[in-house]
Amino acid sequence: MHPSDCQVTVIGGGAVGAAAAYFLANAGYREVQLLESGALGSATTGQAAGLLGQSRTTLERTKLAMASAKFFRNFEVDLGHTADWRETGSLRIAMSAPAIAELRSIAAIASAAGLDVHLIEAAQVQELCPTLEDVSSISLALWVPSDGYVQPNSLVNAYIAAAKDLGVNVCTHTSVLDVEITDGAVSGVVTNRGRISTKLLINAAGPWAGALARKSGIELPIVPVLHEYFVTEPQAGWHSGLPNLRIPEIAIYARGEGRGILCGGFERNGTSIDPTEVDVGTALPDTPNWEVLGQFAEQFKRFVPSVVDAGILTAFHGWPGFTPDGRFIVGPVAGIKGYVMAAGCNAHGVSGSAGLAKHLVESLSAQVSPYVESLSPNRFIPRTWQWSSARNQAQAICENYYPMPSLPQ
Ligand SMILES: Cc1cc2nc3c(=O)[nH]c(=O)nc-3n(C[C@H](O)[C@H](O)[C@H](O)COP(=O)(O)OP(=O)(O)OC[C@H]3O[C@@H](n4cnc5c(N)ncnc54)[C@H](O)[C@@H]3O)c2cc1C
């Protein structure tokens, strides 16, 4: 499609932009257009594992994640397009006393939220996931039968199809080069395919969202941090219907992908990019860190010794945007009418896309809850923080994604 003048312009065709376009159109916004510089889902979203875990460390986050799972479960029936939701269940494994205490606390929160969870022993873990070759180090596990994952590209395509059903204009290979602001309000965007008028701009440019905002004088700490996983060649017994596995003490997650093992993690010494050096339209480094991926395999071999000898089929990697407080950045920017953020996903922008897009719609309404208000970009405006410490804090959010003391080696 060709870009044209419109009321609402969503920049970015990843999970967040696609969800935003659908939810805005569904909320009654008219003349919504989505501009994506490459192909849909071709950046961070296309690299994601798609995991959705509902059991969290706070009641609020647990309820939000439950709402997301419900949304994905009913996606096809409600929207008429499939996001390939797989309700495989998940197992969160504990080996040491602090991890057991965390599991018990999470289980209590889950029960308070009405989420069906079960604390189980190693033998039951192996029954649910027979591909775990060695369960001797498992002290306890949390089984969440209604957890699962989406296929990120299917999710984006489904949001886009549903958005198009509501009349949204979707233009790929259209890069926003600059945003026009007239008398303190968004008036248009300049693209590689010409200039268009628009009144409401949603910046959902993923790891480039901070760079795009900076062009309009908005400084927001959205820090790209490297995250990656590998998928092995087919291994006996593995398949896509096995439960998602999370092992916080070694900061590893895994699931079946096709007939292979998908295994990723959060390294304790992460790699981030100085956000002030990210530019609109420039590519981010595109090489996986094989040393780190090797460390993930070494950690996971405690449960699946054969993983270290398995051939690697492919490595997925990208630079999800992290924030210093680990929270989304959603809502209107003070001082520029019509400039709205939908970014800073802290590596849960696929599973959190529907929730984030709902918050976005709410942030534009007359009734904004304290929770949604707390996600506002204005918590970082004006800039009283330093770029270097904001970068360090955001990177630390990724490194401590599972806030657990490491096991002694
Ligand atoms: C290896 C890996 C595993 C992950 N696993 C999970 C997981 O299991 N669960 C989960 O929820 N999340 C996961 N994530 C995180 C998730 O991928 C991100 O949080 C999510 O994809 C962010 O979506 P987004 O739409 O904000 O960003 P993106 O997908 O990066 O989309 C932003 C889009 O904006 C476009 N764009 C940028 N600038 C412009 C411009 N100027 N003009 C037009 N278009 C522009 C880009 O081309 C891009 O397509 C993972 C990430 C990685 C890297």
GROMACS .gro file of C-alpha atoms and ligand atoms in nm:
model
  462
    1MET     CA    1   0.000   0.000   0.000
    2HIS     CA    2   0.100   0.361  -0.051
    3PRO     CA    3   0.115   0.589   0.256
    4SER     CA    4  -0.142   0.864   0.264
    5ASP     CA    5  -0.257   1.146   0.492
    6CYS     CA    6  -0.430   1.003   0.798
    7GLN     CA    7  -0.540   1.077   1.154
    8VAL     CA    8  -0.323   0.821   1.333
    9THR     CA    9   0.021   0.696   1.228
   10VAL     CA   10   0.174   0.396   1.402
   11ILE     CA   11   0.549   0.368   1.338
   12GLY     CA   12   0.679   0.011   1.353
   13GLY     CA   13   0.539  -0.319   1.230
   14GLY     CA   14   0.662  -0.543   1.512
   15ALA     CA   15   0.435  -0.704   1.770
   16VAL     CA   16   0.381  -0.374   1.951
   17GLY     CA   17   0.303  -0.160   1.645
   18ALA     CA   18   0.077  -0.428   1.498
   19ALA     CA   19  -0.110  -0.467   1.829
   20ALA     CA   20  -0.137  -0.088   1.864
   21ALA     CA   21  -0.285  -0.052   1.515
   22TYR     CA   22  -0.545  -0.322   1.584
   23PHE     CA   23  -0.642  -0.199   1.933
   24LEU     CA   24  -0.669   0.165   1.823
   25ALA     CA   25  -0.889   0.075   1.526
   26ASN     CA   26  -1.095  -0.154   1.747
   27ALA     CA   27  -1.139   0.129   1.999
   28GLY     CA   28  -1.294   0.342   1.725
   29TYR     CA   29  -0.996   0.544   1.598
   30ARG     CA   30  -1.039   0.609   1.226
   31GLU     CA   31  -0.786   0.659   0.946
   32VAL     CA   32  -0.519   0.455   1.120
   33GLN     CA   33  -0.203   0.384   0.920
   34LEU     CA   34   0.096   0.167   1.011
   35LEU     CA   35   0.437   0.241   0.860
   36GLU     CA   36   0.713  -0.019   0.875
   37SER     CA   37   1.057   0.041   0.731
   38GLY     CA   38   1.120  -0.324   0.643
   39ALA     CA   39   0.890  -0.626   0.638
   40LEU     CA   40   0.635  -0.688   0.914
   41GLY     CA   41   0.789  -0.855   1.220
   42SER     CA   42   1.133  -0.850   1.060
   43ALA     CA   43   1.321  -0.693   1.354
   44THR     CA   44   1.314  -0.795   1.721
   45THR     CA   45   0.973  -0.962   1.708
   46GLY     CA   46   1.077  -1.216   1.444
   47GLN     CA   47   1.356  -1.335   1.677
   48ALA     CA   48   1.142  -1.393   1.986
   49ALA     CA   49   1.070  -1.729   2.147
   50GLY     CA   50   0.712  -1.614   2.212
   51LEU     CA   51   0.696  -1.750   2.568
   52LEU     CA   52   0.416  -1.633   2.793
   53GLY     CA   53   0.445  -1.705   3.164
   54GLN     CA   54   0.156  -1.601   3.386
   55SER     CA   55   0.300  -1.668   3.732
   56ARG     CA   56   0.479  -1.352   3.841
   57THR     CA   57   0.620  -1.199   4.155
   58THR     CA   58   0.336  -0.948   4.199
   59LEU     CA   59  -0.041  -0.986   4.190
   60GLU     CA   60  -0.077  -0.702   3.938
   61ARG     CA   61   0.167  -0.856   3.688
   62THR     CA   62   0.014  -1.202   3.733
   63LYS     CA   63  -0.332  -1.068   3.650
   64LEU     CA   64  -0.198  -0.881   3.347
   65ALA     CA   65  -0.024  -1.192   3.217
   66MET     CA   66  -0.343  -1.396   3.275
   67ALA     CA   67  -0.535  -1.142   3.067
   68SER     CA   68  -0.275  -1.178   2.789
   69ALA     CA   69  -0.302  -1.559   2.793
   70LYS     CA   70  -0.681  -1.534   2.776
   71PHE     CA   71  -0.654  -1.292   2.485
   72PHE     CA   72  -0.420  -1.522   2.289
   73ARG     CA   73  -0.630  -1.831   2.373
   74ASN     CA   74  -0.941  -1.665   2.228
   75PHE     CA   75  -0.763  -1.477   1.948
   76GLU     CA   76  -0.885  -1.694   1.663
   77VAL     CA   77  -1.244  -1.709   1.781
   78ASP     CA   78  -1.261  -1.338   1.864
   79LEU     CA   79  -1.057  -1.190   1.578
   80GLY     CA   80  -1.086  -1.455   1.308
   81HIS     CA   81  -0.711  -1.497   1.254
   82THR     CA   82  -0.464  -1.731   1.422
   83ALA     CA   83  -0.167  -1.631   1.636
   84ASP     CA   84  -0.066  -1.998   1.667
   85TRP     CA   85  -0.104  -2.001   2.045
   86ARG     CA   86   0.025  -2.329   2.192
   87GLU     CA   87  -0.100  -2.400   2.543
   88THR     CA   88   0.182  -2.632   2.643
   89GLY     CA   89   0.199  -2.545   3.012
   90SER     CA   90   0.521  -2.441   3.181
   91LEU     CA   91   0.757  -2.569   3.447
   92ARG     CA   92   0.957  -2.331   3.666
   93ILE     CA   93   1.231  -2.529   3.831
   94ALA     CA   94   1.394  -2.470   4.171
   95MET     CA   95   1.714  -2.631   4.290
   96SER     CA   96   1.816  -2.431   4.600
   97ALA     CA   97   1.641  -2.298   4.912
   98PRO     CA   98   1.603  -1.937   4.783
   99ALA     CA   99   1.448  -2.064   4.460
  100ILE     CA  100   1.209  -2.291   4.651
  101ALA     CA  101   1.106  -1.993   4.864
  102GLU     CA  102   1.048  -1.791   4.546
  103LEU     CA  103   0.836  -2.071   4.396
  104ARG     CA  104   0.621  -2.091   4.707
  105SER     CA  105   0.572  -1.714   4.707
  106ILE     CA  106   0.484  -1.710   4.334
  107ALA     CA  107   0.245  -2.002   4.387
  108ALA     CA  108   0.067  -1.809   4.665
  109ILE     CA  109   0.034  -1.500   4.441
  110ALA     CA  110  -0.093  -1.717   4.154
  111SER     CA  111  -0.357  -1.873   4.378
  112ALA     CA  112  -0.466  -1.528   4.499
  113ALA     CA  113  -0.503  -1.427   4.133
  114GLY     CA  114  -0.710  -1.739   4.056
  115LEU     CA  115  -0.440  -1.899   3.839
  116ASP     CA  116  -0.428  -2.279   3.849
  117VAL     CA  117  -0.073  -2.378   3.954
  118HIS     CA  118   0.081  -2.684   4.119
  119LEU     CA  119   0.401  -2.734   4.319
  120ILE     CA  120   0.540  -3.068   4.208
  121GLU     CA  121   0.835  -3.301   4.271
  122ALA     CA  122   1.109  -3.408   4.031
  123ALA     CA  123   0.938  -3.733   3.929
  124GLN     CA  124   0.627  -3.546   3.815
  125VAL     CA  125   0.846  -3.298   3.628
  126GLN     CA  126   0.994  -3.584   3.430
  127GLU     CA  127   0.649  -3.723   3.355
  128LEU     CA  128   0.542  -3.386   3.214
  129CYS     CA  129   0.868  -3.335   3.029
  130PRO     CA  130   1.020  -3.678   2.954
  131THR     CA  131   1.302  -3.520   2.748
  132LEU     CA  132   1.467  -3.398   3.070
  133GLU     CA  133   1.738  -3.664   3.101
  134ASP     CA  134   1.854  -3.580   3.455
  135VAL     CA  135   1.615  -3.440   3.716
  136SER     CA  136   1.832  -3.521   4.019
  137SER     CA  137   1.905  -3.153   4.093
  138ILE     CA  138   1.536  -3.052   4.095
  139SER     CA  139   1.403  -2.984   4.445
  140LEU     CA  140   1.063  -2.847   4.346
  141ALA     CA  141   0.887  -2.709   4.038
  142LEU     CA  142   0.587  -2.493   3.963
  143TRP     CA  143   0.355  -2.640   3.699
  144VAL     CA  144   0.130  -2.387   3.525
  145PRO     CA  145  -0.092  -2.586   3.286
  146SER     CA  146  -0.238  -2.281   3.108
  147ASP     CA  147   0.096  -2.119   3.010
  148GLY     CA  148   0.220  -2.143   2.653
  149TYR     CA  149   0.371  -1.955   2.363
  150VAL     CA  150   0.277  -1.782   2.040
  151GLN     CA  151   0.462  -1.789   1.711
  152PRO     CA  152   0.568  -1.421   1.692
  153ASN     CA  153   0.532  -1.389   1.315
  154SER     CA  154   0.189  -1.552   1.320
  155LEU     CA  155   0.092  -1.309   1.597
  156VAL     CA  156   0.201  -1.004   1.395
  157ASN     CA  157   0.026  -1.131   1.082
  158ALA     CA  158  -0.290  -1.198   1.282
  159TYR     CA  159  -0.292  -0.850   1.441
  160ILE     CA  160  -0.232  -0.697   1.097
  161ALA     CA  161  -0.507  -0.902   0.932
  162ALA     CA  162  -0.748  -0.803   1.211
  163ALA     CA  163  -0.640  -0.437   1.180
  164LYS     CA  164  -0.693  -0.447   0.803
  165ASP     CA  165  -1.041  -0.591   0.863
  166LEU     CA  166  -1.108  -0.264   1.048
  167GLY     CA  167  -0.972  -0.050   0.764
  168VAL     CA  168  -0.613   0.011   0.881
  169ASN     CA  169  -0.372   0.103   0.598
  170VAL     CA  170  -0.047  -0.095   0.630
  171CYS     CA  171   0.263   0.021   0.441
  172THR     CA  172   0.584  -0.183   0.456
  173HIS     CA  173   0.921  -0.063   0.324
  174THR     CA  174   0.824   0.284   0.439
  175SER     CA  175   1.074   0.451   0.672
  176VAL     CA  176   0.988   0.748   0.884
  177LEU     CA  177   1.285   0.982   0.855
  178ASP     CA  178   1.152   1.267   1.066
  179VAL     CA  179   0.846   1.392   1.251
  180GLU     CA  180   0.699   1.736   1.181
  181ILE     CA  181   0.587   1.935   1.481
  182THR     CA  182   0.393   2.258   1.430
  183ASP     CA  183   0.299   2.487   1.719
  184GLY     CA  184   0.375   2.214   1.973
  185ALA     CA  185   0.168   1.946   1.800
  186VAL     CA  186   0.246   1.659   1.561
  187SER     CA  187   0.147   1.767   1.209
  188GLY     CA  188   0.306   1.507   0.985
  189VAL     CA  189   0.587   1.262   0.916
  190VAL     CA  190   0.851   1.263   0.648
  191THR     CA  191   0.911   0.921   0.492
  192ASN     CA  192   1.128   0.779   0.216
  193ARG     CA  193   0.806   0.770   0.011
  194GLY     CA  194   0.700   1.127   0.073
  195ARG     CA  195   0.546   1.343   0.341
  196ILE     CA  196   0.211   1.270   0.501
  197SER     CA  197  -0.010   1.469   0.736
  198THR     CA  198  -0.108   1.309   1.065
  199LYS     CA  199  -0.231   1.425   1.404
  200LEU     CA  200  -0.156   1.135   1.634
  201LEU     CA  201   0.176   0.952   1.615
  202ILE     CA  202   0.248   0.625   1.796
  203ASN     CA  203   0.620   0.559   1.826
  204ALA     CA  204   0.643   0.178   1.834
  205ALA     CA  205   0.984   0.161   1.670
  206GLY     CA  206   1.122  -0.104   1.911
  207PRO     CA  207   1.495  -0.057   1.982
  208TRP     CA  208   1.493   0.248   1.752
  209ALA     CA  209   1.209   0.417   1.944
  210GLY     CA  210   1.450   0.622   2.156
  211ALA     CA  211   1.646   0.739   1.850
  212LEU     CA  212   1.326   0.841   1.671
  213ALA     CA  213   1.203   1.029   1.980
  214ARG     CA  214   1.539   1.206   2.013
  215LYS     CA  215   1.490   1.354   1.665
  216SER     CA  216   1.196   1.546   1.813
  217GLY     CA  217   1.393   1.653   2.121
  218ILE     CA  218   1.242   1.380   2.343
  219GLU     CA  219   1.504   1.199   2.553
  220LEU     CA  220   1.397   0.856   2.673
  221PRO     CA  221   1.620   0.580   2.810
  222ILE     CA  222   1.537   0.291   2.575
  223VAL     CA  223   1.848   0.076   2.576
  224PRO     CA  224   1.902  -0.206   2.323
  225VAL     CA  225   2.041  -0.510   2.508
  226LEU     CA  226   2.154  -0.825   2.327
  227HIS     CA  227   1.936  -1.128   2.384
  228GLU     CA  228   1.968  -1.463   2.209
  229TYR     CA  229   1.890  -1.835   2.200
  230PHE     CA  230   1.976  -2.133   1.983
  231VAL     CA  231   1.768  -2.410   1.828
  232THR     CA  232   1.928  -2.753   1.783
  233GLU     CA  233   1.884  -3.005   1.509
  234PRO     CA  234   1.614  -3.268   1.581
  235GLN     CA  235   1.668  -3.455   1.909
  236ALA     CA  236   1.496  -3.775   2.025
  237GLY     CA  237   1.164  -3.705   2.195
  238TRP     CA  238   1.164  -3.327   2.157
  239HIS     CA  239   0.863  -3.158   1.995
  240SER     CA  240   0.678  -2.825   1.999
  241GLY     CA  241   0.414  -2.942   2.246
  242LEU     CA  242   0.648  -2.991   2.545
  243PRO     CA  243   0.612  -2.750   2.840
  244ASN     CA  244   0.811  -2.426   2.848
  245LEU     CA  245   1.096  -2.462   3.097
  246ARG     CA  246   1.235  -2.183   3.316
  247ILE     CA  247   1.531  -2.236   3.546
  248PRO     CA  248   1.592  -1.902   3.719
  249GLU     CA  249   1.902  -2.006   3.915
  250ILE     CA  250   2.094  -2.063   3.594
  251ALA     CA  251   1.894  -1.792   3.408
  252ILE     CA  252   1.793  -2.038   3.134
  253TYR     CA  253   1.468  -2.106   2.949
  254ALA     CA  254   1.394  -2.382   2.700
  255ARG     CA  255   1.115  -2.539   2.501
  256GLY     CA  256   1.068  -2.772   2.205
  257GLU     CA  257   1.083  -2.605   1.863
  258GLY     CA  258   0.987  -2.841   1.585
  259ARG     CA  259   1.183  -3.153   1.686
  260GLY     CA  260   1.475  -2.952   1.822
  261ILE     CA  261   1.562  -2.790   2.155
  262LEU     CA  262   1.520  -2.413   2.185
  263CYS     CA  263   1.744  -2.287   2.467
  264GLY     CA  264   1.812  -1.928   2.567
  265GLY     CA  265   1.904  -1.726   2.869
  266PHE     CA  266   2.006  -1.402   3.030
  267GLU     CA  267   2.381  -1.372   3.073
  268ARG     CA  268   2.505  -1.208   3.392
  269ASN     CA  269   2.739  -0.978   3.196
  270GLY     CA  270   2.512  -0.850   2.923
  271THR     CA  271   2.591  -0.645   2.614
  272SER     CA  272   2.410  -0.321   2.544
  273ILE     CA  273   2.440  -0.043   2.287
  274ASP     CA  274   2.487   0.317   2.395
  275PRO     CA  275   2.135   0.447   2.317
  276THR     CA  276   2.271   0.788   2.212
  277GLU     CA  277   2.461   0.614   1.933
  278VAL     CA  278   2.155   0.441   1.785
  279ASP     CA  279   2.028   0.629   1.480
  280VAL     CA  280   1.697   0.620   1.297
  281GLY     CA  281   1.730   0.387   1.000
  282THR     CA  282   2.064   0.231   1.095
  283ALA     CA  283   2.103  -0.143   1.141
  284LEU     CA  284   2.199  -0.286   1.481
  285PRO     CA  285   2.483  -0.543   1.499
  286ASP     CA  286   2.367  -0.871   1.351
  287THR     CA  287   2.593  -1.146   1.487
  288PRO     CA  288   2.504  -1.385   1.766
  289ASN     CA  289   2.755  -1.427   2.048
  290TRP     CA  290   2.844  -1.795   2.013
  291GLU     CA  291   3.043  -1.796   2.335
  292VAL     CA  292   2.734  -1.690   2.530
  293LEU     CA  293   2.517  -1.944   2.347
  294GLY     CA  294   2.774  -2.211   2.437
  295GLN     CA  295   2.745  -2.108   2.803
  296PHE     CA  296   2.366  -2.154   2.784
  297ALA     CA  297   2.420  -2.510   2.656
  298GLU     CA  298   2.674  -2.577   2.933
  299GLN     CA  299   2.421  -2.464   3.195
  300PHE     CA  300   2.130  -2.659   3.047
  301LYS     CA  301   2.334  -2.982   3.026
  302ARG     CA  302   2.269  -3.032   3.396
  303PHE     CA  303   1.921  -3.142   3.284
  304VAL     CA  304   1.986  -3.253   2.926
  305PRO     CA  305   2.351  -3.367   2.900
  306SER     CA  306   2.313  -3.444   2.529
  307VAL     CA  307   2.247  -3.075   2.448
  308VAL     CA  308   2.619  -2.999   2.430
  309ASP     CA  309   2.669  -3.252   2.150
  310ALA     CA  310   2.360  -3.150   1.954
  311GLY     CA  311   2.416  -2.972   1.623
  312ILE     CA  312   2.293  -2.613   1.619
  313LEU     CA  313   2.034  -2.550   1.350
  314THR     CA  314   2.012  -2.177   1.400
  315ALA     CA  315   2.066  -1.894   1.648
  316PHE     CA  316   1.810  -1.620   1.707
  317HIS     CA  317   1.928  -1.286   1.840
  318GLY     CA  318   1.819  -0.926   1.867
  319TRP     CA  319   1.831  -0.609   2.074
  320PRO     CA  320   1.508  -0.569   2.272
  321GLY     CA  321   1.471  -0.223   2.427
  322PHE     CA  322   1.514  -0.219   2.808
  323THR     CA  323   1.433   0.066   3.047
  324PRO     CA  324   1.611   0.156   3.375
  325ASP     CA  325   1.306   0.062   3.585
  326GLY     CA  326   1.210  -0.244   3.381
  327ARG     CA  327   0.870  -0.101   3.289
  328PHE     CA  328   0.701  -0.025   2.956
  329ILE     CA  329   0.705   0.332   2.825
  330VAL     CA  330   0.348   0.396   2.713
  331GLY     CA  331   0.141   0.708   2.661
  332PRO     CA  332   0.148   1.072   2.547
  333VAL     CA  333   0.464   1.279   2.576
  334ALA     CA  334   0.416   1.603   2.772
  335GLY     CA  335   0.473   1.914   2.566
  336ILE     CA  336   0.414   1.767   2.218
  337LYS     CA  337   0.046   1.717   2.145
  338GLY     CA  338  -0.018   1.396   1.955
  339TYR     CA  339   0.322   1.234   2.024
  340VAL     CA  340   0.267   0.898   2.196
  341MET     CA  341   0.512   0.624   2.298
  342ALA     CA  342   0.461   0.247   2.288
  343ALA     CA  343   0.806   0.104   2.358
  344GLY     CA  344   1.055  -0.015   2.620
  345CYS     CA  345   0.925  -0.371   2.636
  346ASN     CA  346   1.206  -0.524   2.845
  347ALA     CA  347   1.201  -0.849   2.644
  348HIS     CA  348   0.834  -0.923   2.689
  349GLY     CA  349   0.694  -0.723   2.402
  350VAL     CA  350   0.552  -1.025   2.221
  351SER     CA  351   0.368  -1.181   2.516
  352GLY     CA  352   0.290  -0.833   2.652
  353SER     CA  353   0.183  -0.679   2.321
  354ALA     CA  354  -0.192  -0.700   2.379
  355GLY     CA  355  -0.165  -0.562   2.733
  356LEU     CA  356   0.064  -0.283   2.619
  357ALA     CA  357  -0.172  -0.188   2.335
  358LYS     CA  358  -0.466  -0.182   2.578
  359HIS     CA  359  -0.266   0.049   2.807
  360LEU     CA  360  -0.193   0.267   2.505
  361VAL     CA  361  -0.561   0.307   2.425
  362GLU     CA  362  -0.635   0.381   2.790
  363SER     CA  363  -0.355   0.639   2.807
  364LEU     CA  364  -0.534   0.835   2.533
  365SER     CA  365  -0.869   0.824   2.708
  366ALA     CA  366  -1.020   1.052   2.970
  367GLN     CA  367  -0.995   0.781   3.241
  368VAL     CA  368  -0.635   0.678   3.299
  369SER     CA  369  -0.573   0.441   3.590
  370PRO     CA  370  -0.279   0.505   3.825
  371TYR     CA  371  -0.114   0.192   3.687
  372VAL     CA  372  -0.123   0.312   3.325
  373GLU     CA  373  -0.022   0.661   3.437
  374SER     CA  374   0.285   0.503   3.601
  375LEU     CA  375   0.399   0.379   3.259
  376SER     CA  376   0.400   0.730   3.112
  377PRO     CA  377   0.711   0.851   2.927
  378ASN     CA  378   0.687   1.165   3.138
  379ARG     CA  379   0.851   0.986   3.432
  380PHE     CA  380   1.176   1.040   3.239
  381ILE     CA  381   1.095   1.397   3.121
  382PRO     CA  382   1.259   1.642   3.172
  383ARG     CA  383   1.584   1.453   3.182
  384THR     CA  384   1.724   1.459   3.533
  385TRP     CA  385   1.903   1.127   3.480
  386GLN     CA  386   2.240   1.047   3.321
  387TRP     CA  387   2.262   0.843   3.000
  388SER     CA  388   2.546   0.625   3.135
  389SER     CA  389   2.367   0.525   3.456
  390ALA     CA  390   2.037   0.477   3.273
  391ARG     CA  391   2.216   0.243   3.032
  392ASN     CA  392   2.374   0.048   3.319
  393GLN     CA  393   2.042   0.016   3.502
  394ALA     CA  394   1.856  -0.097   3.189
  395GLN     CA  395   2.122  -0.356   3.113
  396ALA     CA  396   2.101  -0.478   3.473
  397ILE     CA  397   1.724  -0.532   3.428
  398CYS     CA  398   1.808  -0.775   3.147
  399GLU     CA  399   2.091  -0.943   3.340
  400ASN     CA  400   1.861  -0.996   3.639
  401TYR     CA  401   1.556  -1.096   3.437
  402TYR     CA  402   1.528  -1.388   3.675
  403PRO     CA  403   1.613  -1.218   4.006
  404MET     CA  404   1.779  -1.519   4.163
  405PRO     CA  405   2.120  -1.571   4.322
  406SER     CA  406   2.325  -1.792   4.088
  407LEU     CA  407   2.396  -2.146   4.200
  408PRO     CA  408   2.756  -2.212   4.305
  409GLN     CA  409   2.939  -2.366   4.003
  410LIG     C1  410   1.617  -1.374   2.111
  410LIG     C2  411   1.493  -1.306   2.165
  410LIG     C3  412   1.398  -1.381   2.235
  410LIG     C4  413   1.284  -1.318   2.285
  410LIG     N1  414   1.188  -1.394   2.346
  410LIG     C5  415   1.073  -1.336   2.388
  410LIG     C6  416   0.969  -1.414   2.445
  410LIG     O1  417   0.983  -1.537   2.463
  410LIG     N2  418   0.853  -1.351   2.482
  410LIG     C7  419   0.837  -1.217   2.465
  410LIG     O2  420   0.730  -1.163   2.498
  410LIG     N3  421   0.933  -1.140   2.412
  410LIG     C8  422   1.052  -1.196   2.373
  410LIG     N4  423   1.150  -1.120   2.320
  410LIG     C9  424   1.134  -0.973   2.319
  410LIG    C10  425   1.047  -0.930   2.204
  410LIG     O3  426   1.102  -0.978   2.083
  410LIG    C11  427   1.037  -0.779   2.200
  410LIG     O4  428   1.000  -0.728   2.328
  410LIG    C12  429   0.930  -0.738   2.100
  410LIG     O5  430   0.955  -0.801   1.977
  410LIG    C13  431   0.930  -0.588   2.082
  410LIG     O6  432   0.841  -0.559   1.977
  410LIG     P1  433   0.843  -0.419   1.907
  410LIG     O7  434   0.732  -0.417   1.811
  410LIG     O8  435   0.851  -0.313   2.011
  410LIG     O9  436   0.986  -0.412   1.835
  410LIG     P2  437   1.032  -0.464   1.692
  410LIG    O10  438   0.985  -0.602   1.666
  410LIG    O11  439   1.178  -0.439   1.684
  410LIG    O12  440   0.954  -0.370   1.594
  410LIG    C14  441   0.989  -0.235   1.573
  410LIG    C15  442   0.971  -0.210   1.425
  410LIG    O13  443   0.985  -0.071   1.398
  410LIG    C16  444   1.042  -0.058   1.271
  410LIG     N5  445   1.101   0.075   1.263
  410LIG    C17  446   1.203   0.126   1.338
  410LIG     N6  447   1.227   0.253   1.301
  410LIG    C18  448   1.139   0.285   1.204
  410LIG    C19  449   1.115   0.401   1.128
  410LIG     N7  450   1.189   0.511   1.146
  410LIG     N8  451   1.018   0.399   1.033
  410LIG    C20  452   0.942   0.287   1.015
  410LIG     N9  453   0.961   0.173   1.085
  410LIG    C21  454   1.057   0.172   1.179
  410LIG    C22  455   1.147  -0.171   1.265
  410LIG    O14  456   1.178  -0.205   1.132
  410LIG    C23  457   1.076  -0.282   1.340
  410LIG    O15  458   1.012  -0.373   1.255
  410LIG    C24  459   1.266  -1.179   2.268
  410LIG    C25  460   1.363  -1.106   2.199
  410LIG    C26  461   1.475  -1.168   2.146
  410LIG    C27  462   1.575  -1.087   2.072
   0.00000   0.00000   0.00000
